[in-house]
Coordinates of C-alpha atoms in Angstrom, one line a residue:
Chain R
X1 CA -4.2 -4.3 36.1
X2 CA -1.2 -5.0 36.9
X3 CA 1.8 -3.2 39.3
X4 CA 3.7 -0.2 37.2
X5 CA 6.0 -1.9 34.7
X6 CA 8.1 -0.7 32.5
X7 CA 7.6 -1.1 29.2
X8 CA 10.8 -2.0 26.9
X9 CA 11.6 1.7 24.6
X10 CA 12.3 0.4 20.8
X11 CA 13.8 3.1 18.5
X12 CA 15.0 0.6 15.4
X13 CA 13.0 -0.8 13.0
X14 CA 14.7 -4.0 13.0
X15 CA 14.8 -4.4 16.7
X16 CA 10.6 -3.7 17.1
X17 CA 10.6 -6.6 14.6
X18 CA 12.6 -9.2 15.9
X19 CA 11.6 -8.0 19.4
X20 CA 8.1 -9.0 17.6
X21 CA 8.7 -11.9 16.0
X22 CA 10.2 -13.2 19.3
X23 CA 7.6 -12.8 21.5
X24 CA 5.6 -14.3 18.7
X25 CA 7.5 -17.4 18.6
X26 CA 7.0 -17.4 22.3
X27 CA 3.3 -18.2 21.7
X28 CA 2.4 -15.2 21.9
X29 CA -0.1 -12.7 20.0
X30 CA 1.3 -9.4 19.2
X31 CA -1.2 -5.7 19.7
X32 CA -0.5 -2.7 18.7
X33 CA -1.7 0.5 19.1
X34 CA -1.1 3.0 16.8
X35 CA -0.3 6.6 18.6
X36 CA 1.2 10.0 18.0
X37 CA 2.3 10.4 21.5
X38 CA 1.3 13.0 24.4
X39 CA -0.8 9.8 25.7
X40 CA -4.7 11.2 27.4
X41 CA -6.9 8.6 29.2
X42 CA -8.6 8.0 25.8
X43 CA -5.0 6.4 24.3
X44 CA -5.2 4.1 27.4
X45 CA -8.9 2.8 26.8
X46 CA -6.7 2.0 23.7
X47 CA -4.4 0.2 25.4
X48 CA -6.4 -1.8 27.7
X49 CA -8.7 -3.3 24.9
X50 CA -4.6 -4.5 23.2
X51 CA -3.8 -6.0 26.2
X52 CA -7.8 -7.9 26.6
X53 CA -7.5 -8.9 22.9
X54 CA -5.7 -12.2 23.1
X55 CA -3.7 -14.3 26.2
X56 CA -1.1 -14.0 26.8
X57 CA -1.2 -11.5 23.7
X58 CA 2.6 -8.4 24.1
X59 CA 1.0 -5.0 24.0
X60 CA 3.4 -2.7 21.9
X61 CA 2.6 0.7 21.3
X62 CA 3.7 3.2 19.0
X63 CA 4.6 6.6 19.5
X64 CA 5.4 8.7 16.3
X65 CA 3.9 11.6 15.0
X66 CA 3.6 11.0 11.6
X67 CA 4.5 13.5 9.8
X68 CA 3.9 12.3 5.6
X69 CA -0.1 12.9 6.8
X70 CA -0.3 16.7 8.4
X71 CA 0.2 19.5 5.5
X72 CA 2.9 22.8 5.4
X73 CA 0.2 24.8 5.9
X74 CA -1.1 22.5 9.0
X75 CA 0.0 21.9 13.0
X76 CA 2.9 18.9 12.6
X77 CA 5.6 21.9 14.1
X78 CA 2.8 22.7 17.3
X79 CA 2.0 19.7 17.3
X80 CA 2.6 18.2 20.8
X81 CA 5.3 16.3 22.4
X82 CA 5.2 14.7 26.6
X83 CA 7.4 11.5 25.8
X84 CA 8.2 11.0 29.7
X85 CA 5.4 11.5 30.2
X86 CA 3.8 8.7 27.8
X87 CA 6.0 6.9 29.2
X88 CA 5.3 7.4 33.1
X89 CA 1.8 7.1 32.1
X90 CA 2.0 3.6 29.9
X91 CA 4.0 2.1 32.4
X92 CA 1.4 2.7 34.9
X93 CA -1.0 0.9 33.5
X94 CA 1.1 -2.4 33.3
X95 CA -0.2 -3.7 31.3
X96 CA 2.3 -2.5 28.2
X97 CA 5.1 -3.9 27.0
X98 CA 7.7 -1.9 24.5
X99 CA 7.2 1.7 22.8
X100 CA 8.4 1.6 19.7
X101 CA 9.4 5.6 18.6
X102 CA 11.2 5.7 15.4
X103 CA 13.9 8.8 14.9
X104 CA 12.1 9.3 11.6
X105 CA 10.3 6.3 9.2
X106 CA 11.0 7.9 5.9
X107 CA 13.3 7.5 2.8
X108 CA 13.6 11.9 2.1
X109 CA 16.8 11.8 -0.9
X110 CA 19.0 13.7 -1.5
X111 CA 16.3 16.2 -3.6
X112 CA 16.2 20.0 -3.2
X113 CA 12.7 19.8 -2.0
X114 CA 13.4 17.1 0.8
X115 CA 15.1 20.3 2.3
X116 CA 12.3 22.1 1.6
X117 CA 9.2 20.4 2.9
X118 CA 9.6 22.1 6.7
X119 CA 9.7 18.2 7.9
X120 CA 6.4 16.8 6.2
X121 CA 7.0 14.5 3.2
X122 CA 5.0 15.3 0.8
X123 CA 4.5 13.7 -3.2
X124 CA 8.2 13.2 -4.8
X125 CA 9.2 15.1 -8.2
X126 CA 12.0 15.2 -6.0
X127 CA 15.0 15.5 -8.8
X128 CA 17.4 13.1 -7.4
X129 CA 13.7 10.4 -7.0
X130 CA 15.1 8.2 -4.6
X131 CA 13.3 10.0 -1.6
X132 CA 9.9 8.4 -0.3
X133 CA 6.9 7.7 -3.0
X134 CA 4.9 4.8 -2.5
X135 CA 2.1 5.8 -1.2
X136 CA -1.4 3.7 0.3
X137 CA -4.5 5.2 -0.5
X138 CA -8.2 3.9 0.1
X139 CA -9.7 6.0 -2.6
X140 CA -12.9 6.1 -2.2
X141 CA -13.7 6.5 2.8
X142 CA -10.5 8.6 2.1
X143 CA -12.4 11.3 0.4
X144 CA -15.0 12.2 2.2
X145 CA -15.3 14.1 5.7
X146 CA -11.8 14.7 6.6
X147 CA -10.2 14.0 3.6
X148 CA -12.4 17.3 1.9
X149 CA -10.5 19.4 4.1
X150 CA -6.6 17.5 4.3
X151 CA -6.7 15.9 1.0
X152 CA -3.0 14.3 1.6
X153 CA -4.3 12.9 5.3
X154 CA -5.7 9.7 5.1
X155 CA -3.0 8.7 2.4
X156 CA -0.6 9.7 4.9
X157 CA -2.1 7.2 7.7
X158 CA -3.1 4.3 5.5
X159 CA 0.5 3.9 4.4
X160 CA 2.6 4.7 8.1
X161 CA -0.1 2.0 9.3
X162 CA 1.1 -0.6 6.4
X163 CA 4.6 0.4 7.4
X164 CA 4.0 -0.1 11.3
X165 CA 2.0 -3.5 10.4
X166 CA 5.9 -4.9 8.3
X167 CA 8.0 -3.8 10.6
X168 CA 5.9 -5.0 14.1
X169 CA 3.3 -7.4 12.3
X170 CA 0.8 -7.5 14.5
X171 CA -1.3 -10.2 15.0
X172 CA -4.0 -6.8 16.0
X173 CA -4.2 -3.0 16.0
X174 CA -6.9 -0.5 17.8
X175 CA -8.0 1.9 16.7
X176 CA -10.1 4.7 18.4
X177 CA -13.3 5.7 16.9
X178 CA -13.0 8.8 17.7
X179 CA -11.5 9.3 14.5
X180 CA -13.9 7.4 12.6
X181 CA -13.7 6.8 8.7
X182 CA -9.7 6.3 9.9
X183 CA -10.8 4.0 12.0
X184 CA -12.9 2.2 8.6
X185 CA -10.1 3.2 6.4
X186 CA -7.7 1.3 8.0
X187 CA -10.4 -2.1 7.9
X188 CA -11.4 -1.3 4.4
X189 CA -6.9 -1.5 3.7
X190 CA -6.6 -4.2 6.1
X191 CA -9.4 -5.7 3.6
X192 CA -8.5 -5.5 0.9
X193 CA -4.1 -5.3 1.5
X194 CA -5.3 -8.8 2.9
X195 CA -2.9 -7.7 6.1
X196 CA -3.3 -11.2 9.1
X197 CA -4.3 -8.0 11.2
X198 CA -7.1 -8.2 13.3
X199 CA -8.7 -4.1 13.8
X200 CA -9.8 -3.0 17.0
X201 CA -12.3 -0.2 16.8
X202 CA -12.2 0.9 20.2
X203 CA -15.3 2.9 22.0
X204 CA -14.5 6.7 22.2
X205 CA -13.6 8.1 26.1
X206 CA -15.0 11.5 27.0
X207 CA -14.4 14.2 30.2
X208 CA -16.1 14.3 32.3
X209 CA -18.1 16.4 31.0
X210 CA -18.8 15.1 27.2
X211 CA -16.1 17.0 25.3
X212 CA -14.6 14.0 23.3
X213 CA -10.1 13.2 24.6
X214 CA -7.8 14.4 22.5
X215 CA -4.0 15.5 22.3
X216 CA -5.8 18.8 20.6
X217 CA -7.4 20.5 23.4
X218 CA -4.5 21.5 25.6
X219 CA -4.3 24.2 23.0
X220 CA -8.6 24.8 23.4
X221 CA -9.2 28.3 26.1
X222 CA -11.1 27.8 29.4
X223 CA -13.7 29.8 27.0
X224 CA -12.8 27.7 23.3
X225 CA -13.1 24.3 25.3
X226 CA -17.2 24.9 27.2
X227 CA -17.9 26.2 23.2
X228 CA -16.4 22.7 22.4
X229 CA -19.7 21.2 24.2
X230 CA -21.7 21.1 21.3
X231 CA -20.4 19.5 19.9
X232 CA -21.6 16.2 22.1
X233 CA -24.6 17.5 23.2
X234 CA -25.4 18.8 19.6
X235 CA -24.4 14.9 19.0
X236 CA -26.3 13.6 21.9
X237 CA -29.3 15.3 20.6
X238 CA -29.5 14.2 18.1
X239 CA -29.2 10.8 18.1
X240 CA -32.4 11.2 21.1
X241 CA -34.4 13.0 18.3
X242 CA -33.5 10.0 15.7
X243 CA -34.6 7.6 18.2
X244 CA -37.8 8.9 19.1
X245 CA -38.6 8.9 15.3
X246 CA -36.7 12.5 13.3
X247 CA -35.2 10.2 10.7
X248 CA -34.6 13.0 8.2
X249 CA -31.0 13.5 8.3
X250 CA -30.4 17.3 6.7
X251 CA -32.8 18.2 9.7
X252 CA -31.1 16.7 11.8
X253 CA -27.7 18.3 9.7
X254 CA -28.9 21.9 10.0
X255 CA -29.9 21.5 13.6
X256 CA -26.4 20.7 14.8
X257 CA -24.8 22.6 11.9
X258 CA -26.8 25.8 14.0
X259 CA -25.9 24.9 17.6
X260 CA -22.1 24.5 16.2
X261 CA -22.7 28.1 14.4
X262 CA -24.4 29.4 17.2
X263 CA -21.8 29.1 20.0
X264 CA -18.9 30.7 17.9
X265 CA -17.3 27.8 15.9
X266 CA -17.2 27.3 12.1
X267 CA -18.1 24.6 11.1
X268 CA -15.9 22.1 8.6
X269 CA -18.9 19.2 8.1
X270 CA -21.3 17.6 9.8
X271 CA -22.4 14.7 7.9
X272 CA -24.7 12.1 8.3
X273 CA -23.2 8.5 6.4
X274 CA -23.8 5.2 6.4
X275 CA -21.9 3.0 8.8
X276 CA -19.0 0.9 7.0
X277 CA -19.3 2.6 3.7
X278 CA -19.2 6.1 4.2
X279 CA -21.9 6.6 1.6
X280 CA -24.3 9.7 2.7
X281 CA -27.4 8.5 3.9
X282 CA -30.9 11.0 3.5
X283 CA -32.9 9.0 6.5
X284 CA -31.5 7.3 9.0
X285 CA -32.6 4.3 7.9
X286 CA -29.9 1.9 7.9
X287 CA -26.9 1.9 11.1
X288 CA -24.8 5.6 10.8
X289 CA -21.8 7.6 11.9
X290 CA -23.5 11.6 12.4
X291 CA -19.5 13.8 12.0
X292 CA -18.5 16.4 13.3
X293 CA -15.1 18.0 12.4
X294 CA -15.4 21.8 14.3
X295 CA -12.6 24.5 15.2
X296 CA -13.0 26.3 18.1
X297 CA -10.7 29.4 17.5
X298 CA -7.4 27.5 15.9
X299 CA -8.3 24.3 17.3
X300 CA -9.9 21.9 14.5
X301 CA -12.2 19.4 16.6
X302 CA -13.8 16.1 15.6
X303 CA -16.5 14.1 17.5
X304 CA -19.2 11.2 15.8
X305 CA -21.9 9.0 17.1
X306 CA -23.2 6.0 15.6
X307 CA -26.6 6.2 14.8
X308 CA -28.4 2.3 15.0
X309 CA -32.4 3.1 15.1
X310 CA -33.4 -0.8 14.7
X311 CA -31.8 -2.2 18.0
Chain N
X1 CA 18.7 -29.9 -9.8
X2 CA 16.8 -32.9 -7.7
X3 CA 14.0 -35.2 -9.7
X4 CA 10.5 -34.2 -10.1
X5 CA 8.3 -33.3 -6.8
X6 CA 5.2 -32.7 -7.6
X7 CA 4.0 -29.1 -6.0
X8 CA 1.4 -28.5 -3.2
X9 CA -1.5 -26.9 -5.4
X10 CA -2.8 -24.4 -2.7
X11 CA -6.1 -21.9 -4.4
X12 CA -6.9 -20.5 -0.2
X13 CA -5.4 -17.5 0.6
X14 CA -5.3 -18.5 4.3
X15 CA -4.1 -21.8 3.5
X16 CA -2.0 -20.9 1.8
X17 CA -0.5 -18.2 4.5
X18 CA -0.9 -21.2 6.8
X19 CA 1.7 -23.2 5.1
X20 CA 4.2 -20.3 4.6
X21 CA 4.4 -19.7 8.7
X22 CA 3.8 -23.3 9.1
X23 CA 7.8 -23.7 6.7
X24 CA 8.7 -20.3 8.4
X25 CA 7.9 -21.8 12.1
X26 CA 10.9 -25.5 11.2
X27 CA 13.7 -22.4 9.8
X28 CA 13.0 -23.1 5.8
X29 CA 13.3 -19.0 3.8
X30 CA 10.2 -18.7 1.8
X31 CA 11.1 -17.2 -1.6
X32 CA 8.4 -16.7 -3.6
X33 CA 8.5 -16.4 -7.5
X34 CA 5.0 -14.4 -8.5
X35 CA 3.2 -15.3 -12.5
X36 CA 1.0 -14.8 -14.0
X37 CA 1.3 -18.1 -15.2
X38 CA 2.1 -19.6 -19.2
X39 CA 5.0 -20.8 -17.7
X40 CA 8.7 -20.0 -20.4
X41 CA 12.1 -21.0 -19.1
X42 CA 12.8 -17.1 -17.9
X43 CA 9.5 -18.0 -15.0
X44 CA 11.7 -21.2 -14.5
X45 CA 15.2 -19.0 -14.6
X46 CA 13.7 -17.0 -11.3
X47 CA 12.2 -20.6 -9.7
X48 CA 15.8 -21.3 -9.7
X49 CA 17.1 -18.2 -8.3
X50 CA 14.9 -19.6 -5.8
X51 CA 15.7 -22.4 -4.5
X52 CA 19.4 -20.8 -5.0
X53 CA 18.2 -17.8 -2.2
X54 CA 18.5 -20.0 0.5
X55 CA 19.1 -23.6 2.8
X56 CA 17.1 -24.7 3.9
X57 CA 14.3 -22.4 1.2
X58 CA 10.5 -23.6 0.4
X59 CA 10.0 -21.7 -2.6
X60 CA 6.9 -21.2 -3.4
X61 CA 5.2 -19.7 -7.4
X62 CA 2.2 -17.3 -7.4
X63 CA 0.4 -18.3 -10.5
X64 CA -2.8 -14.9 -11.1
X65 CA -3.6 -12.9 -13.5
X66 CA -4.1 -10.5 -12.2
X67 CA -6.9 -8.2 -13.6
X68 CA -6.1 -5.6 -12.4
X69 CA -2.6 -4.4 -14.0
X70 CA -4.8 -4.6 -17.4
X71 CA -6.9 -1.6 -18.5
X72 CA -10.9 -2.4 -20.2
X73 CA -8.8 -2.0 -23.5
X74 CA -6.1 -4.1 -23.1
X75 CA -6.0 -8.4 -23.1
X76 CA -6.1 -10.2 -19.7
X77 CA -9.4 -11.0 -22.2
X78 CA -6.9 -13.5 -23.9
X79 CA -4.2 -14.1 -22.0
X80 CA -2.7 -17.2 -22.3
X81 CA -2.7 -19.6 -18.9
X82 CA -2.3 -24.0 -18.9
X83 CA -2.8 -24.5 -15.7
X84 CA -1.6 -27.9 -17.0
X85 CA 1.5 -28.1 -18.8
X86 CA 2.4 -24.9 -15.9
X87 CA 1.7 -27.8 -13.5
X88 CA 4.4 -30.3 -15.0
X89 CA 7.1 -27.7 -16.0
X90 CA 7.4 -26.3 -12.0
X91 CA 7.0 -30.5 -10.9
X92 CA 10.4 -30.8 -13.5
X93 CA 12.3 -28.4 -11.3
X94 CA 12.0 -29.9 -8.1
X95 CA 12.8 -27.8 -6.4
X96 CA 8.9 -26.2 -5.8
X97 CA 6.5 -26.6 -2.8
X98 CA 3.7 -25.2 -3.4
X99 CA 2.3 -24.0 -6.4
X100 CA -0.4 -21.0 -5.0
X101 CA -2.9 -20.1 -7.4
X102 CA -6.9 -18.2 -6.3
X103 CA -8.9 -18.0 -8.0
X104 CA -10.5 -13.4 -7.1
X105 CA -8.3 -11.7 -4.1
X106 CA -10.2 -8.5 -5.1
X107 CA -13.3 -8.5 -3.5
X108 CA -15.6 -7.4 -5.7
X109 CA -19.0 -5.6 -3.6
X110 CA -22.4 -5.1 -4.6
X111 CA -22.1 -2.5 -6.7
X112 CA -23.2 -2.2 -10.0
X113 CA -19.4 -1.2 -12.1
X114 CA -19.1 -4.8 -10.9
X115 CA -20.3 -6.8 -13.5
X116 CA -19.8 -3.9 -15.5
X117 CA -16.3 -3.4 -16.1
X118 CA -16.0 -6.7 -17.6
X119 CA -13.9 -8.7 -15.0
X120 CA -11.2 -5.6 -14.8
X121 CA -10.7 -3.7 -11.4
X122 CA -11.3 -0.5 -12.4
X123 CA -11.1 1.9 -10.1
X124 CA -14.1 2.3 -7.4
X125 CA -16.7 5.1 -7.3
X126 CA -19.3 2.5 -7.7
X127 CA -22.4 3.4 -5.8
X128 CA -22.7 -0.2 -3.2
X129 CA -19.2 1.7 -1.9
X130 CA -17.9 -2.0 -0.4
X131 CA -16.2 -3.3 -3.2
X132 CA -11.8 -3.0 -2.9
X133 CA -10.7 0.3 -3.1
X134 CA -7.2 0.0 -2.0
X135 CA -4.4 0.8 -4.3
X136 CA -0.9 1.0 -3.1
X137 CA 1.3 3.7 -5.6
X138 CA 4.7 4.2 -6.2
X139 CA 3.3 7.6 -7.3
X140 CA 7.4 9.2 -9.3
X141 CA 8.4 5.2 -10.5
X142 CA 5.3 4.3 -12.4
X143 CA 4.4 7.3 -14.1
X144 CA 7.6 7.1 -17.0
X145 CA 7.8 3.6 -20.1
X146 CA 5.3 1.2 -19.5
X147 CA 3.5 4.0 -17.3
X148 CA 2.9 6.4 -19.7
X149 CA 1.0 4.8 -22.2
X150 CA -0.8 1.8 -19.5
X151 CA -1.9 4.4 -16.5
X152 CA -4.1 1.8 -14.2
X153 CA -1.0 -0.9 -14.6
X154 CA 1.7 -0.6 -12.2
X155 CA -0.5 0.7 -9.5
X156 CA -1.9 -3.3 -10.0
X157 CA 1.2 -4.7 -9.9
X158 CA 1.8 -2.6 -6.2
X159 CA -1.1 -3.5 -5.2
X160 CA -1.3 -7.4 -6.3
X161 CA 2.1 -8.5 -5.2
X162 CA 1.4 -5.9 -1.8
X163 CA -2.0 -8.6 -1.8
X164 CA 0.6 -11.3 -1.5
X165 CA 3.7 -10.1 0.0
X166 CA 0.7 -10.0 3.0
X167 CA -0.7 -13.6 2.1
X168 CA 2.7 -14.6 2.0
X169 CA 5.0 -13.9 3.7
X170 CA 7.4 -14.2 1.8
X171 CA 11.7 -13.8 2.8
X172 CA 12.7 -13.6 -0.1
X173 CA 10.5 -12.8 -3.6
X174 CA 11.8 -12.5 -7.1
X175 CA 11.4 -11.1 -10.6
X176 CA 12.7 -10.4 -14.1
X177 CA 14.9 -7.7 -14.6
X178 CA 12.7 -7.6 -17.9
X179 CA 10.2 -5.8 -16.6
X180 CA 12.7 -3.7 -15.7
X181 CA 10.3 -0.8 -14.3
X182 CA 8.3 -3.6 -12.2
X183 CA 11.2 -4.9 -10.7
X184 CA 12.7 -1.2 -9.7
X185 CA 8.7 -0.2 -8.1
X186 CA 8.5 -3.7 -6.3
X187 CA 12.1 -3.0 -4.5
X188 CA 11.4 0.7 -4.4
X189 CA 7.9 -0.1 -2.2
X190 CA 9.4 -2.2 -0.8
X191 CA 11.6 -0.4 1.1
X192 CA 8.9 2.3 1.9
X193 CA 6.6 0.1 3.4
X194 CA 8.8 -1.4 4.8
X195 CA 8.5 -5.1 4.3
X196 CA 10.6 -7.1 5.4
X197 CA 11.4 -9.2 2.0
X198 CA 14.9 -9.0 0.4
X199 CA 13.8 -9.0 -3.8
X200 CA 15.6 -10.2 -6.0
X201 CA 15.9 -8.9 -9.0
X202 CA 16.7 -12.0 -11.9
X203 CA 18.4 -11.6 -15.3
X204 CA 16.3 -12.1 -19.7
X205 CA 16.4 -14.9 -20.3
X206 CA 16.2 -15.2 -23.7
X207 CA 15.4 -17.1 -27.1
X208 CA 18.7 -18.5 -29.3
X209 CA 18.1 -16.0 -31.2
X210 CA 18.3 -13.0 -28.9
X211 CA 14.4 -12.3 -28.4
X212 CA 13.3 -12.4 -24.9
X213 CA 11.2 -15.0 -23.7
X214 CA 7.0 -13.9 -23.0
X215 CA 4.3 -15.1 -22.7
X216 CA 3.1 -12.7 -25.4
X217 CA 5.1 -14.4 -27.7
X218 CA 2.7 -16.7 -28.8
X219 CA 0.8 -14.4 -30.0
X220 CA 2.8 -13.1 -32.9
X221 CA 3.0 -14.6 -35.8
X222 CA 6.9 -16.7 -38.3
X223 CA 7.1 -13.0 -39.8
X224 CA 6.4 -10.7 -36.7
X225 CA 8.5 -13.0 -35.3
X226 CA 10.8 -12.4 -37.2
X227 CA 10.7 -9.0 -37.2
X228 CA 11.0 -8.3 -33.2
X229 CA 14.3 -10.2 -33.4
X230 CA 15.4 -6.0 -34.2
X231 CA 14.7 -4.9 -31.2
X232 CA 17.9 -7.5 -29.1
X233 CA 19.6 -6.2 -32.7
X234 CA 19.8 -2.9 -31.7
X235 CA 19.7 -2.6 -27.7
X236 CA 23.4 -5.3 -28.7
X237 CA 24.6 -2.5 -31.2
X238 CA 23.0 0.2 -28.7
X239 CA 25.4 -1.3 -25.5
X240 CA 28.5 -2.4 -28.3
X241 CA 28.7 1.8 -29.6
X242 CA 27.8 3.6 -25.5
X243 CA 30.7 0.9 -24.9
X244 CA 33.1 2.5 -27.5
X245 CA 32.5 5.8 -26.1
X246 CA 29.2 7.4 -27.9
X247 CA 27.3 7.7 -25.2
X248 CA 24.8 10.5 -26.7
X249 CA 21.4 9.6 -24.9
X250 CA 19.4 11.4 -28.2
X251 CA 21.9 10.0 -30.7
X252 CA 21.0 6.2 -29.2
X253 CA 17.4 6.5 -29.4
X254 CA 16.5 7.9 -31.8
X255 CA 19.0 5.0 -33.9
X256 CA 16.9 2.5 -32.2
X257 CA 13.4 3.9 -33.5
X258 CA 14.5 3.8 -37.0
X259 CA 15.8 0.4 -36.8
X260 CA 12.5 -0.6 -34.8
X261 CA 10.6 1.7 -37.6
X262 CA 11.8 0.5 -40.7
X263 CA 11.4 -2.9 -39.9
X264 CA 7.1 -2.2 -39.6
X265 CA 7.7 -2.4 -35.6
X266 CA 5.5 0.7 -34.1
X267 CA 7.5 2.3 -30.9
X268 CA 6.2 3.0 -27.5
X269 CA 9.0 3.9 -25.8
X270 CA 12.7 4.2 -26.6
X271 CA 13.6 5.8 -23.6
X272 CA 17.7 6.0 -21.6
X273 CA 17.2 6.1 -18.0
X274 CA 19.7 5.7 -14.4
X275 CA 19.0 2.4 -13.0
X276 CA 17.9 3.0 -9.7
X277 CA 15.8 6.3 -10.0
X278 CA 14.3 5.3 -13.7
X279 CA 14.7 9.2 -14.4
X280 CA 16.4 9.9 -18.2
X281 CA 19.6 11.7 -18.7
X282 CA 21.3 12.5 -21.3
X283 CA 24.6 11.3 -21.2
X284 CA 25.9 6.9 -20.9
X285 CA 27.8 8.1 -17.8
X286 CA 25.9 6.7 -15.4
X287 CA 24.5 3.0 -15.1
X288 CA 21.5 3.1 -17.5
X289 CA 19.5 0.8 -19.4
X290 CA 18.2 1.8 -22.5
X291 CA 14.3 -0.2 -22.6
X292 CA 11.7 -0.6 -25.2
X293 CA 8.5 -1.0 -26.5
X294 CA 7.5 -2.0 -29.8
X295 CA 4.5 -2.8 -31.4
X296 CA 4.5 -6.1 -33.5
X297 CA 1.7 -5.8 -35.4
X298 CA -1.1 -6.7 -31.8
X299 CA 1.5 -8.0 -30.2
X300 CA 3.1 -5.6 -27.1
X301 CA 6.7 -6.9 -27.3
X302 CA 8.8 -5.3 -23.7
X303 CA 13.3 -5.8 -23.4
X304 CA 16.0 -3.4 -22.1
X305 CA 19.9 -3.5 -21.9
X306 CA 21.7 -2.1 -19.4
X307 CA 24.5 -0.5 -19.7
X308 CA 27.3 0.8 -17.3
X309 CA 30.4 2.5 -19.4
X310 CA 32.6 2.5 -16.0
X311 CA 32.6 -1.5 -15.8

């Protein structure tokens, strides 16, 4: 790692694109790490992956809480933020060249609903007909797992990522495998829409006790945090069992649900799916991922583990 | 116009992108004209607009019959094509640098439905989960007018145009105002998804007798062709009436429907809408466009006329 270096902070779309094109003209690979800020070690590992993706490379970190991936009932208003802290952390890596932190990336239009949506960018049908209304949908992959309980989530993610790709025009983009479904959706979107971008999936970073790093962990009480360890623990147990030959998905799934429920968590889903298509499997005889979403108090956490019994 | 010049024919995505990037590196503006081939003077007017859009400019014409904008019941199989003739016409303009004519731009996947769709790219839910499944939707604008009778049409258009934009990375793209809703949808998509592309809307080209040029005109019998003149005639009459002060949309609309019906046409729609939002108006007191779609025998034709009573 190089010494601390202040990244350039860019707020404007046109300035961001011009910056990026200059770097490309200099022969640099442009690598982007899209984030919603409130950065932790998990994000910084994505930054490292971006910095290691090419040489010479220009690394851009975007910090933007994307309103369109939150439903009106969700936690947009309390999503944590600490821009000064984020900048310090990024500077400390010594490898970030620019931070793109725009004020708002959506045309809100002049209709009545624009004001009524509480910041979220919802679907249109607004009267004036001049608000944002274009959505990128990865129609099959967006449906299961987190998409079942968060119906607008991946539509919002695919759309904002498309916008960021078109503004920054990167050669490489890094996504965390913690958001497994998101990562697979972006990979599919890039293939289907022919974006000239290499997607890197970066491994999950965990606290010393195994909890997957998340900006939402800050909302956990100490007791909830302790209980939340049951997620990773049950996933590791499941992998151990599978590698020993217990490949029956219903059995594995029930065990995890039971463990989580016994700790007092409300399970959103536990699913065992093929890694690329996210299609359910009954036996672990192809590369799978077990994905979990569960509530601990008012905090919804997700985690996952990849299992390949052939390796 | 320069003398005849053979455009370079490019079939491969990566080669197309590389070609385009070389032209950009040489300081040229890259202007694209997306077409489905079977070119007529209307298309060549789009080519002229592309050639005039910048200096120096590199003009790319795409020829690709996009299967995803046809419903299984529609005329994909009989859509006319004449690649050799198209190339001759483009060469004769002397301003076309490349023709992008790829074999297929969609990942069809290995599922059962891929084979069963008769060439069209339909919605997924296919078993293998590896086929194309990403769609760009301009959710409000895609619904009315042609979208009402052709529900997958604009989804297919916005998606293929996104793909072509990502492959060719143009600075300018030219669309004909004959496909008025399509043009407005692309403008909105470019704004909403932050494509760094200027969209030029090019005026409708007409035969000497007023019929809007269309690749589908070739399917009209001489009698049908004669009857089809009623579209443009009734639109011109409507504009004349509006400019004279008859701005009641219901009255104007009924008159057009009556004229078309009396010639034996089956009217799909006649709509009077605000030019940018395509929202219905009751009086012509804002810039409007009257859009018509009507069947003459087995041929569905569209046409439109812009009216601005303030000018």
